């Protein structure tokens, strides 16, 4: 052991990031061999010493997991030991599962879902989560996780979590290339400069993506357009992000039909549109406007269900309303409709 005076101590950078996250949320982290992870209901998290960690445990994930438990339990749970749940009460397991879903949903966009994986006995639940852990389904944990996700988008959580996950992702970008295959860092994912995760295919390029559109100012990405701003520029030979989609052509309408069903509420038919005289039985007056209605979200002129044998098809395609005629396959409205029905992200 050196006898020289030591002023500065080495600290793991990801530990620092997450200790700061805890502090900014009013939580003090204590290390102890007495508990794996517990919360006293008074602002102190006790987390096991690193000596008792499994090889894939890290302080960052454990602090993040506790913050997710807090979000799942609701803001007032800060005053309750272990966020008001007991790991010996089977009926509380739903909150553990909701915590998994939230943890995956929050870390995924930063390429950290595998890195931030839960390491407890409930890991099989984590491993079985679908790509979108918040998608509606039968699991009662989903609704709880969806509510917690909303809370995570509000102060003080949103800024703390975004900053901490972003900083962890920056470190992941720096070390992924030198990490051994069995390192947790090797399962982090890189992100495209526009924010989405990088495509797992190195062959895909922005130039072949449905979301890329050419204009006077060059190629721009509609997928990453911030509300009220212009779409960001992309290069055609730039590696694609995971939102890449094949360019759409009119044949794609057969199994899509998004614009004729839940993608939009109705089709307006102008006074001079021949459709009104040709098909008066299909036109209704709605809030002072003539429209083709969509009972149950589906246009009355649409037939088929998108299956290969029964593709979506407009029963009156040749004489369809002008608004439908003007609708452009792969245009902004087409992509919006596909997003609304879940065919695009
Ligand atoms: S959505 Fe398409 S154009 Fe936009 S960054 Fe991703 S691959 Fe490139
Ligand atoms: S949303 Fe686009 S791809 Fe889908 S049916 Fe309408 S035009 Fe075709």
Short mmCIF file of C-alpha atoms and ligand atoms in Angstrom, two decimals:
data_model
loop_
_atom_site.label_atom_id
_atom_site.label_comp_id
_atom_site.label_asym_id
_atom_site.label_seq_id
_atom_site.Cartn_x
_atom_site.Cartn_y
_atom_site.Cartn_z
CA UNK A 1 0.00 0.00 0.00
CA UNK A 2 1.36 3.42 -0.95
CA UNK A 3 2.19 5.84 1.88
CA UNK A 4 1.91 8.90 -0.31
CA UNK A 5 -0.98 11.27 0.48
CA UNK A 6 -3.99 10.53 -1.76
CA UNK A 7 -6.38 13.40 -2.44
CA UNK A 8 -8.57 12.22 -5.29
CA UNK A 9 -10.30 8.84 -5.31
CA UNK A 10 -11.32 6.93 -8.40
CA UNK A 11 -15.08 6.50 -8.82
CA UNK A 12 -16.96 4.56 -11.45
CA UNK A 13 -18.44 7.20 -13.83
CA UNK A 14 -21.78 5.42 -14.16
CA UNK A 15 -22.05 5.16 -10.37
CA UNK A 16 -21.50 8.92 -10.24
CA UNK A 17 -24.21 9.59 -12.82
CA UNK A 18 -26.80 7.55 -10.92
CA UNK A 19 -25.80 8.70 -7.45
CA UNK A 20 -26.37 12.22 -8.73
CA UNK A 21 -29.74 11.16 -10.18
CA UNK A 22 -30.78 9.80 -6.79
CA UNK A 23 -29.56 12.96 -5.03
CA UNK A 24 -31.44 15.21 -7.46
CA UNK A 25 -34.62 13.29 -6.64
CA UNK A 26 -33.98 13.74 -2.92
CA UNK A 27 -32.68 10.21 -2.26
CA UNK A 28 -29.54 9.42 -0.34
CA UNK A 29 -27.83 6.14 -1.23
CA UNK A 30 -26.16 4.12 1.52
CA UNK A 31 -24.20 0.95 0.89
CA UNK A 32 -24.57 -1.94 3.32
CA UNK A 33 -24.15 -5.68 3.47
CA UNK A 34 -27.43 -5.79 5.47
CA UNK A 35 -29.79 -5.50 2.50
CA UNK A 36 -29.81 -6.14 -1.25
CA UNK A 37 -31.96 -3.08 -1.89
CA UNK A 38 -34.39 -1.38 0.46
CA UNK A 39 -35.98 2.01 0.98
CA UNK A 40 -36.79 3.42 4.43
CA UNK A 41 -39.64 5.74 3.44
CA UNK A 42 -37.59 8.73 4.62
CA UNK A 43 -35.34 9.39 1.65
CA UNK A 44 -32.63 6.76 2.16
CA UNK A 45 -31.99 3.92 -0.25
CA UNK A 46 -29.84 1.12 1.08
CA UNK A 47 -28.10 -0.89 -1.59
CA UNK A 48 -25.87 -3.89 -1.15
CA UNK A 49 -22.07 -3.56 -1.24
CA UNK A 50 -20.55 -4.36 -4.62
CA UNK A 51 -18.97 -7.43 -3.01
CA UNK A 52 -22.48 -8.98 -2.77
CA UNK A 53 -23.48 -8.11 -6.34
CA UNK A 54 -24.02 -10.71 -9.03
CA UNK A 55 -21.61 -10.28 -11.95
CA UNK A 56 -24.31 -8.46 -13.97
CA UNK A 57 -25.42 -6.17 -11.13
CA UNK A 58 -24.38 -2.55 -11.09
CA UNK A 59 -25.25 0.36 -8.83
CA UNK A 60 -26.69 2.33 -11.77
CA UNK A 61 -29.27 -0.34 -12.57
CA UNK A 62 -30.21 -0.76 -8.92
CA UNK A 63 -30.77 2.96 -8.38
CA UNK A 64 -32.71 3.16 -11.66
CA UNK A 65 -34.83 0.17 -10.56
CA UNK A 66 -35.68 1.87 -7.26
CA UNK A 67 -36.62 5.10 -9.06
CA UNK A 68 -38.88 3.04 -11.32
CA UNK A 69 -40.48 1.45 -8.23
CA UNK A 70 -41.18 4.93 -6.92
CA UNK A 71 -42.80 5.94 -10.23
CA UNK A 72 -44.90 2.78 -10.27
CA UNK A 73 -46.06 3.32 -6.68
CA UNK A 74 -46.89 6.98 -7.29
CA UNK A 75 -45.34 10.21 -6.09
CA UNK A 76 -46.68 9.87 -2.52
CA UNK A 77 -44.96 6.52 -2.04
CA UNK A 78 -41.80 8.45 -1.17
CA UNK A 79 -43.07 8.40 2.41
CA UNK A 80 -43.56 4.62 2.53
CA UNK A 81 -40.92 1.98 3.29
CA UNK A 82 -40.07 0.01 0.14
CA UNK A 83 -42.47 2.24 -1.80
CA UNK A 84 -45.43 0.60 -0.05
CA UNK A 85 -44.83 -2.87 -1.49
CA UNK A 86 -43.63 -6.10 0.04
CA UNK A 87 -41.60 -8.68 -1.83
CA UNK A 88 -43.15 -11.42 0.32
CA UNK A 89 -46.72 -10.47 -0.60
CA UNK A 90 -47.66 -12.25 -3.83
CA UNK A 91 -50.35 -9.70 -4.64
CA UNK A 92 -47.62 -7.02 -4.83
CA UNK A 93 -45.82 -8.87 -7.62
CA UNK A 94 -47.84 -6.87 -10.15
CA UNK A 95 -45.91 -3.75 -9.06
CA UNK A 96 -42.59 -5.50 -9.58
CA UNK A 97 -43.73 -6.49 -13.08
CA UNK A 98 -44.94 -2.94 -13.81
CA UNK A 99 -41.51 -1.74 -12.68
CA UNK A 100 -39.87 -4.08 -15.22
CA UNK A 101 -42.06 -2.73 -18.00
CA UNK A 102 -41.33 0.86 -17.07
CA UNK A 103 -37.60 0.20 -16.76
CA UNK A 104 -37.51 -1.37 -20.23
CA UNK A 105 -39.61 1.42 -21.75
CA UNK A 106 -37.43 4.18 -20.32
CA UNK A 107 -34.02 2.62 -21.03
CA UNK A 108 -34.83 1.20 -24.49
CA UNK A 109 -34.70 4.47 -26.47
CA UNK A 110 -31.19 5.09 -25.12
CA UNK A 111 -29.92 1.70 -26.26
CA UNK A 112 -29.64 0.60 -22.62
CA UNK A 113 -32.47 -1.91 -22.26
CA UNK A 114 -30.18 -4.96 -22.01
CA UNK A 115 -27.63 -3.05 -19.94
CA UNK A 116 -30.30 -1.95 -17.46
CA UNK A 117 -31.90 -5.41 -17.26
CA UNK A 118 -33.42 -6.47 -13.95
CA UNK A 119 -31.20 -9.01 -12.17
CA UNK A 120 -33.51 -10.42 -9.49
CA UNK A 121 -35.35 -13.77 -9.35
CA UNK A 122 -38.05 -12.20 -11.54
CA UNK A 123 -35.67 -11.94 -14.50
CA UNK A 124 -37.70 -14.46 -16.59
CA UNK A 125 -40.54 -11.87 -16.68
CA UNK A 126 -38.12 -9.23 -17.97
CA UNK A 127 -36.71 -11.59 -20.59
CA UNK A 128 -40.23 -12.33 -21.89
CA UNK A 129 -41.21 -8.67 -22.32
CA UNK A 130 -42.27 -7.71 -25.86
CA UNK A 131 -40.47 -5.05 -27.89
CA UNK A 132 -42.99 -2.46 -26.68
CA UNK A 133 -43.43 -3.19 -22.96
CA UNK A 134 -46.22 -0.60 -22.63
CA UNK A 135 -48.39 -1.89 -25.47
CA UNK A 136 -51.98 -2.61 -24.40
CA UNK A 137 -52.57 -6.23 -23.46
CA UNK A 138 -54.05 -8.60 -20.88
CA UNK A 139 -51.29 -8.23 -18.28
CA UNK A 140 -52.65 -5.99 -15.46
CA UNK A 141 -49.10 -4.65 -14.92
CA UNK A 142 -49.32 -2.81 -18.26
CA UNK A 143 -51.82 -0.15 -17.15
CA UNK A 144 -49.80 0.53 -14.00
CA UNK A 145 -46.60 0.87 -16.06
CA UNK A 146 -48.35 3.18 -18.54
CA UNK A 147 -49.42 5.51 -15.70
CA UNK A 148 -45.90 5.41 -14.25
CA UNK A 149 -44.48 6.24 -17.68
CA UNK A 150 -46.62 9.41 -17.75
CA UNK A 151 -45.27 10.36 -14.33
CA UNK A 152 -41.72 9.81 -15.61
CA UNK A 153 -42.37 12.48 -18.27
CA UNK A 154 -43.13 15.11 -15.61
CA UNK A 155 -40.85 17.11 -13.27
CA UNK A 156 -38.68 16.28 -11.44
CA UNK A 157 -38.27 12.85 -13.02
CA UNK A 158 -38.12 13.71 -16.73
CA UNK A 159 -35.01 15.90 -16.67
CA UNK A 160 -33.15 13.70 -14.17
CA UNK A 161 -33.88 10.47 -16.05
CA UNK A 162 -33.16 11.95 -19.49
CA UNK A 163 -29.86 13.41 -18.30
CA UNK A 164 -28.78 10.22 -16.53
CA UNK A 165 -29.78 7.83 -19.32
CA UNK A 166 -28.19 10.12 -21.94
CA UNK A 167 -24.94 10.31 -19.99
CA UNK A 168 -24.88 6.52 -19.53
CA UNK A 169 -25.49 6.11 -23.28
CA UNK A 170 -22.55 8.42 -24.05
CA UNK A 171 -20.29 6.21 -21.94
CA UNK A 172 -21.73 3.14 -23.67
CA UNK A 173 -20.83 4.67 -27.05
CA UNK A 174 -17.27 5.23 -25.84
CA UNK A 175 -16.65 1.74 -24.49
CA UNK A 176 -18.81 -0.57 -26.63
CA UNK A 177 -16.06 -1.02 -29.18
CA UNK A 178 -13.51 -2.18 -26.62
CA UNK A 179 -15.87 -4.29 -24.47
CA UNK A 180 -15.44 -8.06 -24.38
CA UNK A 181 -18.44 -10.07 -25.64
CA UNK A 182 -19.36 -11.06 -22.06
CA UNK A 183 -19.31 -7.44 -20.89
CA UNK A 184 -22.62 -5.70 -20.15
CA UNK A 185 -21.34 -2.81 -22.24
CA UNK A 186 -21.31 -5.05 -25.31
CA UNK A 187 -25.13 -5.35 -25.19
CA UNK A 188 -25.70 -1.60 -25.30
CA UNK A 189 -26.88 -0.24 -28.65
CA UNK A 190 -25.70 2.80 -30.54
CA UNK A 191 -28.02 5.58 -31.59
CA UNK A 192 -28.47 7.40 -34.86
CA UNK A 193 -27.50 11.06 -34.64
CA UNK A 194 -31.22 11.96 -34.97
CA UNK A 195 -32.01 10.08 -31.75
CA UNK A 196 -33.50 6.68 -32.63
CA UNK A 197 -31.50 3.51 -32.15
CA UNK A 198 -29.31 2.52 -35.07
CA UNK A 199 -30.67 -0.14 -37.41
CA UNK A 200 -29.21 -3.57 -36.70
CA UNK A 201 -28.57 -3.84 -40.46
CA UNK A 202 -25.47 -2.00 -41.61
CA UNK A 203 -26.69 -2.29 -45.19
CA UNK A 204 -29.77 -0.09 -44.75
CA UNK A 205 -29.37 3.58 -45.66
CA UNK A 206 -31.52 6.67 -45.10
CA UNK A 207 -31.77 7.15 -48.88
CA UNK A 208 -33.93 4.02 -49.20
CA UNK A 209 -36.23 4.87 -46.27
CA UNK A 210 -39.94 5.70 -46.60
CA UNK A 211 -39.50 8.56 -44.14
CA UNK A 212 -36.83 10.32 -46.23
CA UNK A 213 -38.24 12.88 -48.64
CA UNK A 214 -36.41 14.93 -51.26
CA UNK A 215 -37.05 18.64 -51.53
CA UNK A 216 -35.37 21.86 -52.63
CA UNK A 217 -33.19 21.74 -49.54
CA UNK A 218 -32.11 18.13 -50.04
CA UNK A 219 -33.13 14.93 -48.31
CA UNK A 220 -35.01 15.29 -45.03
CA UNK A 221 -36.30 12.79 -42.44
CA UNK A 222 -40.01 13.14 -41.63
CA UNK A 223 -39.80 10.52 -38.87
CA UNK A 224 -37.66 12.82 -36.71
CA UNK A 225 -39.42 16.10 -37.50
CA UNK A 226 -39.96 18.03 -34.25
CA UNK A 227 -43.49 19.54 -33.96
CA UNK A 228 -43.64 22.96 -35.60
CA UNK A 229 -40.13 22.71 -37.05
CA UNK A 230 -38.71 21.54 -40.34
CA UNK A 231 -37.61 17.95 -40.75
CA UNK A 232 -33.87 17.41 -40.16
CA UNK A 233 -31.50 16.73 -43.08
CA UNK A 234 -30.18 13.25 -43.73
CA UNK A 235 -27.64 11.95 -46.24
CA UNK A 236 -28.78 9.26 -48.61
CA UNK A 237 -25.76 7.05 -47.81
CA UNK A 238 -26.03 7.49 -44.05
CA UNK A 239 -26.62 4.26 -42.08
CA UNK A 240 -30.32 3.92 -41.27
CA UNK A 241 -31.90 4.06 -37.85
CA UNK A 242 -34.24 1.36 -36.53
CA UNK A 243 -37.26 3.36 -37.77
CA UNK A 244 -36.26 2.63 -41.37
CA UNK A 245 -39.12 1.43 -43.55
CA UNK A 246 -39.16 0.30 -47.13
CA UNK A 247 -40.41 2.97 -49.53
CA UNK A 248 -44.17 2.65 -50.00
CA UNK A 249 -45.80 2.00 -53.36
CA UNK A 250 -49.48 1.76 -54.30
CA UNK A 251 -49.43 -2.06 -53.94
CA UNK A 252 -48.82 -1.53 -50.21
CA UNK A 253 -52.35 -0.15 -49.83
CA UNK A 254 -53.76 -3.70 -50.16
CA UNK A 255 -52.71 -4.75 -46.67
CA UNK A 256 -52.66 -1.25 -45.14
CA UNK A 257 -55.91 0.68 -45.67
CA UNK A 258 -54.87 3.00 -42.83
CA UNK A 259 -56.17 6.17 -44.50
CA UNK A 260 -59.56 4.51 -45.13
CA UNK A 261 -59.98 3.28 -41.58
CA UNK A 262 -58.75 4.49 -38.16
CA UNK A 263 -55.94 6.64 -39.63
CA UNK A 264 -58.46 9.47 -40.10
CA UNK A 265 -61.93 10.20 -38.73
CA UNK A 266 -63.78 10.97 -41.96
CA UNK A 267 -63.50 12.13 -45.57
CA UNK A 268 -64.99 15.54 -46.42
CA UNK A 269 -66.79 15.78 -49.76
CA UNK A 270 -67.03 19.26 -51.30
CA UNK A 271 -70.23 20.65 -52.85
CA UNK A 272 -68.83 20.23 -56.37
CA UNK A 273 -67.46 16.74 -55.88
CA UNK A 274 -69.23 14.38 -58.37
CA UNK A 275 -69.14 11.71 -55.66
CA UNK A 276 -72.10 13.40 -53.95
CA UNK A 277 -74.35 12.85 -56.96
CA UNK A 278 -72.94 9.44 -57.86
CA UNK A 279 -73.27 7.97 -54.35
CA UNK A 280 -75.71 10.11 -52.36
CA UNK A 281 -76.50 7.13 -50.10
CA UNK A 282 -72.90 7.22 -48.80
CA UNK A 283 -72.76 10.95 -47.99
CA UNK A 284 -73.94 12.43 -44.69
CA UNK A 285 -74.17 15.94 -43.28
CA UNK A 286 -71.93 16.21 -40.23
CA UNK A 287 -71.40 19.50 -38.33
CA UNK A 288 -72.37 21.45 -41.47
CA UNK A 289 -69.99 19.46 -43.69
CA UNK A 290 -70.70 16.68 -46.18
CA UNK A 291 -68.71 13.58 -45.35
CA UNK A 292 -68.35 9.88 -46.08
CA UNK A 293 -68.80 8.37 -42.61
CA UNK A 294 -66.66 5.75 -40.85
CA UNK A 295 -68.82 3.72 -38.48
CA UNK A 296 -66.50 1.77 -36.16
CA UNK A 297 -63.61 3.70 -37.70
CA UNK A 298 -63.98 2.09 -41.15
CA UNK A 299 -65.06 3.98 -44.27
CA UNK A 300 -68.44 2.74 -45.57
CA UNK A 301 -66.88 2.32 -49.02
CA UNK A 302 -63.98 0.17 -47.84
CA UNK A 303 -64.07 -3.56 -48.38
CA UNK A 304 -61.63 -6.31 -47.46
CA UNK A 305 -59.63 -6.85 -44.29
CA UNK A 306 -56.04 -6.60 -45.51
CA UNK A 307 -55.55 -10.37 -45.86
CA UNK A 308 -53.90 -11.64 -49.05
CA UNK A 309 -57.19 -13.11 -50.31
CA UNK A 310 -59.30 -10.12 -49.23
CA UNK A 311 -57.14 -7.00 -49.60
CA UNK A 312 -58.38 -3.56 -48.60
CA UNK A 313 -60.04 -1.94 -51.59
CA UNK A 314 -62.32 1.04 -52.13
CA UNK A 315 -65.63 -0.21 -53.53
CA UNK A 316 -65.88 3.00 -55.58
CA UNK A 317 -62.20 3.54 -56.35
CA UNK A 318 -62.77 4.81 -59.90
CA UNK A 319 -65.23 7.45 -58.71
CA UNK A 320 -63.79 8.09 -55.23
CA UNK A 321 -64.05 11.57 -53.62
CA UNK A 322 -61.54 14.21 -54.75
CA UNK A 323 -59.89 14.22 -51.31
CA UNK A 324 -59.18 10.50 -51.64
CA UNK A 325 -57.96 10.96 -55.23
CA UNK A 326 -55.49 13.61 -54.05
CA UNK A 327 -54.18 11.40 -51.25
CA UNK A 328 -50.59 10.54 -52.00
CA UNK A 329 -49.13 7.12 -51.22
CA UNK A 330 -45.98 7.72 -49.09
CA UNK A 331 -47.01 11.35 -48.55
CA UNK A 332 -46.98 12.95 -45.09
CA UNK A 333 -50.66 12.09 -44.46
CA UNK A 334 -50.12 8.48 -45.54
CA UNK A 335 -47.26 8.07 -43.07
CA UNK A 336 -49.32 9.75 -40.35
CA UNK A 337 -52.25 7.37 -40.98
CA UNK A 338 -49.97 4.34 -40.83
CA UNK A 339 -48.50 5.59 -37.58
CA UNK A 340 -51.97 6.07 -36.09
CA UNK A 341 -53.00 2.49 -36.79
CA UNK A 342 -49.69 1.11 -35.53
CA UNK A 343 -48.17 0.11 -38.88
CA UNK A 344 -45.37 2.63 -38.41
CA UNK A 345 -43.70 4.02 -35.35
S1 LIG B 1 -36.35 7.27 -40.23
FE1 LIG B 1 -35.39 6.75 -42.17
S2 LIG B 1 -34.59 8.67 -43.00
FE2 LIG B 1 -35.01 8.98 -40.84
S3 LIG B 1 -33.05 8.62 -39.82
FE3 LIG B 1 -34.23 6.71 -39.77
S4 LIG B 1 -33.59 5.58 -41.60
FE4 LIG B 1 -32.91 7.70 -41.86
S1 LIG B 2 -52.16 4.99 -45.66
FE1 LIG B 2 -50.81 5.08 -47.46
S2 LIG B 2 -50.18 2.95 -47.85
FE2 LIG B 2 -51.93 2.90 -46.44
S3 LIG B 2 -53.73 2.62 -47.77
FE3 LIG B 2 -53.50 4.84 -47.43
S4 LIG B 2 -52.22 5.54 -49.15
FE4 LIG B 2 -52.02 3.31 -49.07
#
